[in-house]
């Protein structure tokens, strides 16, 4: 486990520029994190630079976050205004994307080819969609993608190549075709779970592999989507940081992200920071919690490649 990270006041533009000069033509890998305790900011760090976080401006209470690589914009939901916003990766050129919702917004995901944004709604329990095709002004009206859900929604993920939208519920993971055809398919179900708050997909594998974590039950799993809905590989017993006693390293893990062979979680408390697992499906796997003093309650994370 690494100690508290010393805060460095630097702009994201400078951060990207420094990394670009070091790796020449390679992309810069950035991690964005929202914080329940911080208003008007989203935290960002170079993924390969010891997770030294600084902040970019945002709306009052940013929560769920995603990225559009076509227009190079980050999108996020705001708990206070119940809207979706977007901006450049440095927080500039902010725009309101959606009209105000009647209740809290949850996960968001973008189908980049069709230029469609999907948003999970806490109540009523539904997923909406809105076009983000350039040309007309924001905010734009949303339409219902699916509204027959009986459980509370959390995270969304898009697999546009295979044509599916995935979402996590209290104890299930489901998917539906992006074109709206067919019914809803349950990919995983476990009645012993309570809050599958984090969901991620390895889009390089065929069949696809999904990763998910349950905040309430302190469990993390992965599975291939062609396996039985009752089957998943449990990662929890391998999540041991030798510098932390008991099971605190597994507690309050809210979000999960797969990126370039490595798994990342946001960890809310005692200690708070970013949990990292390498070689997750091998005997040589390792698990470490990288503490951060800048972020009080890490919530959602986004990891992206940014062109230099």
Tab-separated table of C-alpha atoms in Angstrom:
chain	number	residue	atom	x	y	z
A	1	UNK	CA	0.000	0.000	0.000
A	2	UNK	CA	1.335	3.410	-0.889
A	3	UNK	CA	1.143	6.377	1.462
A	4	UNK	CA	-0.932	9.497	1.046
A	5	UNK	CA	-0.349	11.244	-2.226
A	6	UNK	CA	0.974	14.777	-2.011
A	7	UNK	CA	-1.302	17.196	-3.803
A	8	UNK	CA	0.124	18.913	-6.845
A	9	UNK	CA	-1.635	21.951	-8.235
A	10	UNK	CA	-1.351	21.565	-11.981
A	11	UNK	CA	-3.717	21.946	-14.885
A	12	UNK	CA	-4.811	18.920	-16.878
A	13	UNK	CA	-3.385	20.551	-19.971
A	14	UNK	CA	0.050	20.679	-18.376
A	15	UNK	CA	-0.340	17.120	-17.124
A	16	UNK	CA	-1.164	15.851	-20.595
A	17	UNK	CA	1.622	17.875	-22.152
A	18	UNK	CA	4.237	16.517	-19.757
A	19	UNK	CA	3.188	12.926	-20.326
A	20	UNK	CA	3.105	13.459	-24.074
A	21	UNK	CA	6.657	14.771	-24.105
A	22	UNK	CA	7.814	11.711	-22.204
A	23	UNK	CA	6.144	9.089	-24.383
A	24	UNK	CA	6.325	10.948	-27.686
A	25	UNK	CA	3.496	9.726	-29.907
A	26	UNK	CA	1.849	7.457	-27.324
A	27	UNK	CA	-1.510	8.324	-25.806
A	28	UNK	CA	-1.797	9.703	-22.300
A	29	UNK	CA	-3.779	7.525	-19.903
A	30	UNK	CA	-5.907	9.567	-17.512
A	31	UNK	CA	-8.061	8.507	-14.574
A	32	UNK	CA	-11.002	10.708	-13.564
A	33	UNK	CA	-12.697	10.284	-10.167
A	34	UNK	CA	-15.805	11.915	-8.718
A	35	UNK	CA	-15.940	12.631	-4.983
A	36	UNK	CA	-19.120	12.623	-2.890
A	37	UNK	CA	-17.589	15.144	-0.468
A	38	UNK	CA	-16.297	17.634	-3.074
A	39	UNK	CA	-18.420	20.164	-4.932
A	40	UNK	CA	-17.759	21.796	-8.298
A	41	UNK	CA	-14.807	19.593	-9.221
A	42	UNK	CA	-13.769	16.269	-10.720
A	43	UNK	CA	-10.367	14.809	-9.872
A	44	UNK	CA	-7.911	13.633	-12.516
A	45	UNK	CA	-4.453	12.045	-12.569
A	46	UNK	CA	-2.023	10.447	-14.975
A	47	UNK	CA	-2.620	6.728	-14.556
A	48	UNK	CA	1.107	5.957	-14.937
A	49	UNK	CA	2.318	8.727	-12.627
A	50	UNK	CA	1.564	7.384	-9.133
A	51	UNK	CA	-2.019	8.719	-9.195
A	52	UNK	CA	-1.142	12.271	-8.236
A	53	UNK	CA	-4.552	13.939	-8.411
A	54	UNK	CA	-5.471	17.490	-9.262
A	55	UNK	CA	-8.954	18.789	-10.110
A	56	UNK	CA	-10.888	20.252	-13.010
A	57	UNK	CA	-14.031	22.403	-12.713
A	58	UNK	CA	-17.437	20.743	-12.897
A	59	UNK	CA	-21.008	21.264	-11.729
A	60	UNK	CA	-22.028	21.190	-8.058
A	61	UNK	CA	-22.384	17.444	-7.407
A	62	UNK	CA	-20.835	15.329	-10.205
A	63	UNK	CA	-21.464	11.607	-9.838
A	64	UNK	CA	-21.445	9.121	-12.757
A	65	UNK	CA	-18.989	9.782	-15.571
A	66	UNK	CA	-18.160	8.538	-19.078
A	67	UNK	CA	-16.200	9.601	-22.171
A	68	UNK	CA	-16.850	10.226	-25.859
A	69	UNK	CA	-13.627	9.654	-27.801
A	70	UNK	CA	-15.164	10.989	-31.026
A	71	UNK	CA	-15.559	14.550	-29.767
A	72	UNK	CA	-13.101	14.051	-26.877
A	73	UNK	CA	-15.617	15.078	-24.225
A	74	UNK	CA	-16.263	13.799	-20.711
A	75	UNK	CA	-19.906	13.439	-19.690
A	76	UNK	CA	-21.216	13.326	-16.122
A	77	UNK	CA	-24.456	13.332	-14.140
A	78	UNK	CA	-25.116	15.897	-11.429
A	79	UNK	CA	-27.036	14.804	-8.337
A	80	UNK	CA	-28.141	18.340	-7.484
A	81	UNK	CA	-29.496	19.467	-10.860
A	82	UNK	CA	-30.497	15.977	-12.112
A	83	UNK	CA	-28.981	16.667	-15.518
A	84	UNK	CA	-26.161	15.350	-17.700
A	85	UNK	CA	-23.319	17.698	-18.638
A	86	UNK	CA	-20.300	17.464	-20.902
A	87	UNK	CA	-16.989	19.303	-21.218
A	88	UNK	CA	-13.466	19.037	-22.561
A	89	UNK	CA	-11.089	16.846	-20.541
A	90	UNK	CA	-9.779	19.962	-18.770
A	91	UNK	CA	-13.310	20.952	-17.717
A	92	UNK	CA	-13.612	23.725	-20.290
A	93	UNK	CA	-16.446	24.432	-22.738
A	94	UNK	CA	-19.107	22.947	-20.467
A	95	UNK	CA	-22.567	22.254	-21.911
A	96	UNK	CA	-25.895	21.041	-20.515
A	97	UNK	CA	-26.829	17.860	-22.410
A	98	UNK	CA	-30.208	16.847	-20.953
A	99	UNK	CA	-33.214	18.546	-19.437
A	100	UNK	CA	-33.808	18.191	-15.710
A	101	UNK	CA	-34.903	14.730	-14.591
A	102	UNK	CA	-37.558	14.068	-11.983
A	103	UNK	CA	-35.180	12.040	-9.813
A	104	UNK	CA	-31.550	11.067	-9.321
A	105	UNK	CA	-29.581	9.917	-12.358
A	106	UNK	CA	-27.307	6.893	-12.169
A	107	UNK	CA	-24.934	5.354	-14.725
A	108	UNK	CA	-24.340	6.801	-18.195
A	109	UNK	CA	-22.806	5.289	-21.329
A	110	UNK	CA	-22.266	6.363	-24.937
A	111	UNK	CA	-22.706	4.464	-28.194
A	112	UNK	CA	-20.146	6.400	-30.219
A	113	UNK	CA	-21.082	5.186	-33.702
A	114	UNK	CA	-24.776	5.982	-33.373
A	115	UNK	CA	-24.020	9.118	-31.286
A	116	UNK	CA	-26.405	8.104	-28.515
A	117	UNK	CA	-26.160	8.761	-24.778
A	118	UNK	CA	-27.867	6.326	-22.392
A	119	UNK	CA	-28.785	7.289	-18.828
A	120	UNK	CA	-30.021	5.159	-15.920
A	121	UNK	CA	-32.765	6.707	-13.795
A	122	UNK	CA	-33.233	5.818	-10.133
A	123	UNK	CA	-36.978	6.494	-10.135
A	124	UNK	CA	-38.846	5.675	-12.222
A	125	UNK	CA	-36.621	2.653	-12.832
A	126	UNK	CA	-35.797	3.119	-16.499
A	127	UNK	CA	-33.034	3.822	-19.018
A	128	UNK	CA	-33.395	6.774	-21.372
A	129	UNK	CA	-31.527	7.706	-24.535
A	130	UNK	CA	-30.737	11.004	-26.239
A	131	UNK	CA	-28.991	11.859	-29.495
A	132	UNK	CA	-25.651	13.660	-29.252
A	133	UNK	CA	-25.261	14.054	-33.011
A	134	UNK	CA	-23.686	17.470	-33.719
A	135	UNK	CA	-25.869	20.111	-35.256
A	136	UNK	CA	-28.714	20.933	-32.913
A	137	UNK	CA	-28.574	22.728	-29.599
A	138	UNK	CA	-28.560	21.255	-26.095
A	139	UNK	CA	-30.343	20.364	-23.872
A	140	UNK	CA	-32.231	17.715	-25.804
A	141	UNK	CA	-35.302	15.622	-25.108
A	142	UNK	CA	-34.798	12.020	-24.008
A	143	UNK	CA	-36.774	8.945	-24.974
A	144	UNK	CA	-37.252	5.714	-23.013
A	145	UNK	CA	-34.933	2.878	-24.035
A	146	UNK	CA	-36.352	0.425	-21.502
A	147	UNK	CA	-38.792	0.990	-18.676
A	148	UNK	CA	-39.867	-2.487	-17.568
A	149	UNK	CA	-37.273	-2.730	-14.791
A	150	UNK	CA	-38.291	-3.877	-11.310
A	151	UNK	CA	-35.055	-3.151	-9.443
A	152	UNK	CA	-32.916	-0.117	-8.748
A	153	UNK	CA	-30.378	0.677	-11.479
A	154	UNK	CA	-26.698	1.454	-10.995
A	155	UNK	CA	-24.125	1.257	-13.813
A	156	UNK	CA	-24.368	1.135	-17.622
A	157	UNK	CA	-21.911	-0.171	-20.229
A	158	UNK	CA	-22.137	-0.161	-24.040
A	159	UNK	CA	-20.803	-2.843	-26.385
A	160	UNK	CA	-21.552	-1.246	-29.728
A	161	UNK	CA	-19.661	-3.811	-31.809
A	162	UNK	CA	-21.871	-6.641	-30.537
A	163	UNK	CA	-24.891	-4.350	-30.308
A	164	UNK	CA	-25.762	-4.454	-26.580
A	165	UNK	CA	-26.354	-2.147	-23.638
A	166	UNK	CA	-25.539	-3.721	-20.249
A	167	UNK	CA	-26.732	-2.558	-16.844
A	168	UNK	CA	-26.370	-3.590	-13.218
A	169	UNK	CA	-29.198	-3.883	-10.695
A	170	UNK	CA	-29.320	-4.918	-7.051
A	171	UNK	CA	-28.516	-8.585	-7.687
A	172	UNK	CA	-28.627	-8.946	-11.479
A	173	UNK	CA	-26.811	-7.872	-14.620
A	174	UNK	CA	-28.898	-7.581	-17.753
A	175	UNK	CA	-28.540	-6.504	-21.362
A	176	UNK	CA	-30.664	-5.518	-24.331
A	177	UNK	CA	-29.919	-4.904	-27.982
A	178	UNK	CA	-29.112	-1.292	-28.808
A	179	UNK	CA	-31.604	-1.284	-31.670
A	180	UNK	CA	-34.367	-2.083	-29.183
A	181	UNK	CA	-35.234	-5.434	-30.733
A	182	UNK	CA	-35.862	-8.499	-28.624
A	183	UNK	CA	-36.341	-8.698	-24.901
A	184	UNK	CA	-34.141	-8.143	-21.882
A	185	UNK	CA	-31.588	-10.898	-21.193
A	186	UNK	CA	-30.249	-11.692	-17.727
A	187	UNK	CA	-26.492	-12.294	-17.900
A	188	UNK	CA	-25.939	-12.858	-14.178
A	189	UNK	CA	-28.158	-13.348	-11.153
A	190	UNK	CA	-27.202	-13.872	-7.518
A	191	UNK	CA	-29.891	-13.436	-4.872
A	192	UNK	CA	-27.224	-13.186	-2.163
A	193	UNK	CA	-26.046	-9.837	-3.550
A	194	UNK	CA	-27.631	-6.481	-2.743
A	195	UNK	CA	-26.033	-3.580	-4.677
A	196	UNK	CA	-24.061	-4.274	-7.868
A	197	UNK	CA	-22.803	-0.706	-8.034
A	198	UNK	CA	-19.847	-1.240	-10.374
A	199	UNK	CA	-19.771	-2.743	-13.876
A	200	UNK	CA	-17.113	-2.875	-16.600
A	201	UNK	CA	-16.461	-4.839	-19.818
A	202	UNK	CA	-13.351	-6.140	-21.556
A	203	UNK	CA	-14.308	-5.310	-25.136
A	204	UNK	CA	-11.204	-7.016	-26.563
A	205	UNK	CA	-12.411	-10.519	-25.704
A	206	UNK	CA	-14.892	-12.656	-27.600
A	207	UNK	CA	-17.024	-13.705	-25.849
A	208	UNK	CA	-17.031	-10.511	-23.816
A	209	UNK	CA	-15.943	-10.593	-20.187
A	210	UNK	CA	-17.680	-8.447	-17.581
A	211	UNK	CA	-16.425	-7.326	-14.168
A	212	UNK	CA	-18.636	-6.177	-11.329
A	213	UNK	CA	-18.613	-5.372	-7.625
A	214	UNK	CA	-21.282	-5.378	-4.927
A	215	UNK	CA	-20.959	-2.512	-2.458
A	216	UNK	CA	-23.217	-3.975	0.222
A	217	UNK	CA	-21.870	-7.525	0.258
A	218	UNK	CA	-18.216	-6.541	-0.340
A	219	UNK	CA	-17.748	-8.924	-3.271
A	220	UNK	CA	-16.126	-8.602	-6.710
A	221	UNK	CA	-16.506	-10.967	-9.668
A	222	UNK	CA	-15.844	-11.524	-13.348
A	223	UNK	CA	-17.499	-13.766	-15.919
A	224	UNK	CA	-17.766	-14.381	-19.649
A	225	UNK	CA	-21.176	-13.399	-20.971
A	226	UNK	CA	-21.769	-16.783	-22.636
A	227	UNK	CA	-21.621	-18.597	-19.288
A	228	UNK	CA	-24.674	-19.618	-17.294
A	229	UNK	CA	-26.404	-16.714	-15.470
A	230	UNK	CA	-25.537	-18.402	-12.173
A	231	UNK	CA	-21.807	-18.654	-12.949
A	232	UNK	CA	-19.102	-16.110	-12.080
A	233	UNK	CA	-15.528	-16.186	-10.806
A	234	UNK	CA	-15.153	-14.625	-7.356
A	235	UNK	CA	-12.165	-12.283	-6.980
A	236	UNK	CA	-12.847	-11.335	-3.372
A	237	UNK	CA	-10.533	-13.815	-1.658
A	238	UNK	CA	-7.595	-12.522	-3.719
A	239	UNK	CA	-8.141	-8.904	-2.695
A	240	UNK	CA	-5.597	-8.792	0.113
A	241	UNK	CA	-3.331	-5.832	0.763
A	242	UNK	CA	-0.611	-7.022	3.182
A	243	UNK	CA	-0.419	-3.572	4.775
A	244	UNK	CA	-4.089	-3.605	5.826
A	245	UNK	CA	-5.432	-5.776	8.633
A	246	UNK	CA	-8.689	-7.701	8.539
A	247	UNK	CA	-10.947	-7.211	5.531
A	248	UNK	CA	-10.918	-3.422	5.289
A	249	UNK	CA	-9.358	-3.549	1.827
A	250	UNK	CA	-12.572	-5.160	0.523
A	251	UNK	CA	-15.005	-2.750	2.170
A	252	UNK	CA	-16.797	0.151	0.472
A	253	UNK	CA	-15.662	-0.598	-3.069
A	254	UNK	CA	-18.155	1.333	-5.185
A	255	UNK	CA	-17.059	1.299	-8.819
A	256	UNK	CA	-14.874	-0.982	-10.934
A	257	UNK	CA	-13.074	-0.429	-14.232
A	258	UNK	CA	-11.135	-2.780	-16.486
A	259	UNK	CA	-8.345	-1.058	-18.405
A	260	UNK	CA	-5.492	-2.635	-20.359
A	261	UNK	CA	-5.448	-5.874	-18.368
A	262	UNK	CA	-5.737	-4.265	-14.929
A	263	UNK	CA	-8.710	-3.787	-12.600
A	264	UNK	CA	-9.354	-0.566	-10.690
A	265	UNK	CA	-11.887	0.171	-7.939
A	266	UNK	CA	-12.902	3.321	-6.092
A	267	UNK	CA	-12.657	2.770	-2.333
A	268	UNK	CA	-14.577	5.107	-0.091
A	269	UNK	CA	-13.147	4.727	3.407
A	270	UNK	CA	-10.510	3.383	5.797
A	271	UNK	CA	-8.411	3.771	3.733
A	272	UNK	CA	-9.876	5.728	0.842
A	273	UNK	CA	-8.258	5.660	-2.567
A	274	UNK	CA	-7.985	3.529	-5.689
A	275	UNK	CA	-7.656	-0.252	-5.406
A	276	UNK	CA	-5.622	-1.931	-8.153
A	277	UNK	CA	-5.364	-5.597	-9.176
A	278	UNK	CA	-2.939	-6.825	-11.820
A	279	UNK	CA	-2.989	-10.269	-13.462
A	280	UNK	CA	-6.488	-10.799	-12.062
A	281	UNK	CA	-6.961	-14.244	-13.677
A	282	UNK	CA	-3.480	-15.616	-12.979
A	283	UNK	CA	-1.765	-17.064	-9.926
A	284	UNK	CA	0.654	-14.110	-9.994
A	285	UNK	CA	-2.148	-11.586	-9.343
A	286	UNK	CA	-1.438	-8.702	-6.985
A	287	UNK	CA	-3.727	-6.308	-5.094
A	288	UNK	CA	-2.832	-2.893	-3.728
A	289	UNK	CA	-4.704	0.143	-2.436
A	290	UNK	CA	-3.262	3.467	-3.495
A	291	UNK	CA	-4.379	5.955	-0.891
A	292	UNK	CA	-5.171	9.534	-1.759
A	293	UNK	CA	-5.413	12.538	0.533
A	294	UNK	CA	-7.057	14.733	-2.093
A	295	UNK	CA	-10.254	12.707	-2.521
A	296	UNK	CA	-12.351	12.188	0.609
A	297	UNK	CA	-14.970	9.774	-0.741
A	298	UNK	CA	-14.046	8.384	-4.179
A	299	UNK	CA	-17.235	7.465	-6.022
A	300	UNK	CA	-17.096	6.768	-9.769
A	301	UNK	CA	-14.030	6.422	-11.973
A	302	UNK	CA	-13.266	6.736	-15.666
A	303	UNK	CA	-10.009	5.698	-17.368
A	304	UNK	CA	-9.305	6.883	-20.904
A	305	UNK	CA	-6.622	7.350	-23.525
A	306	UNK	CA	-6.172	10.969	-24.607
A	307	UNK	CA	-4.365	11.821	-27.818
A	308	UNK	CA	-1.198	13.887	-27.289
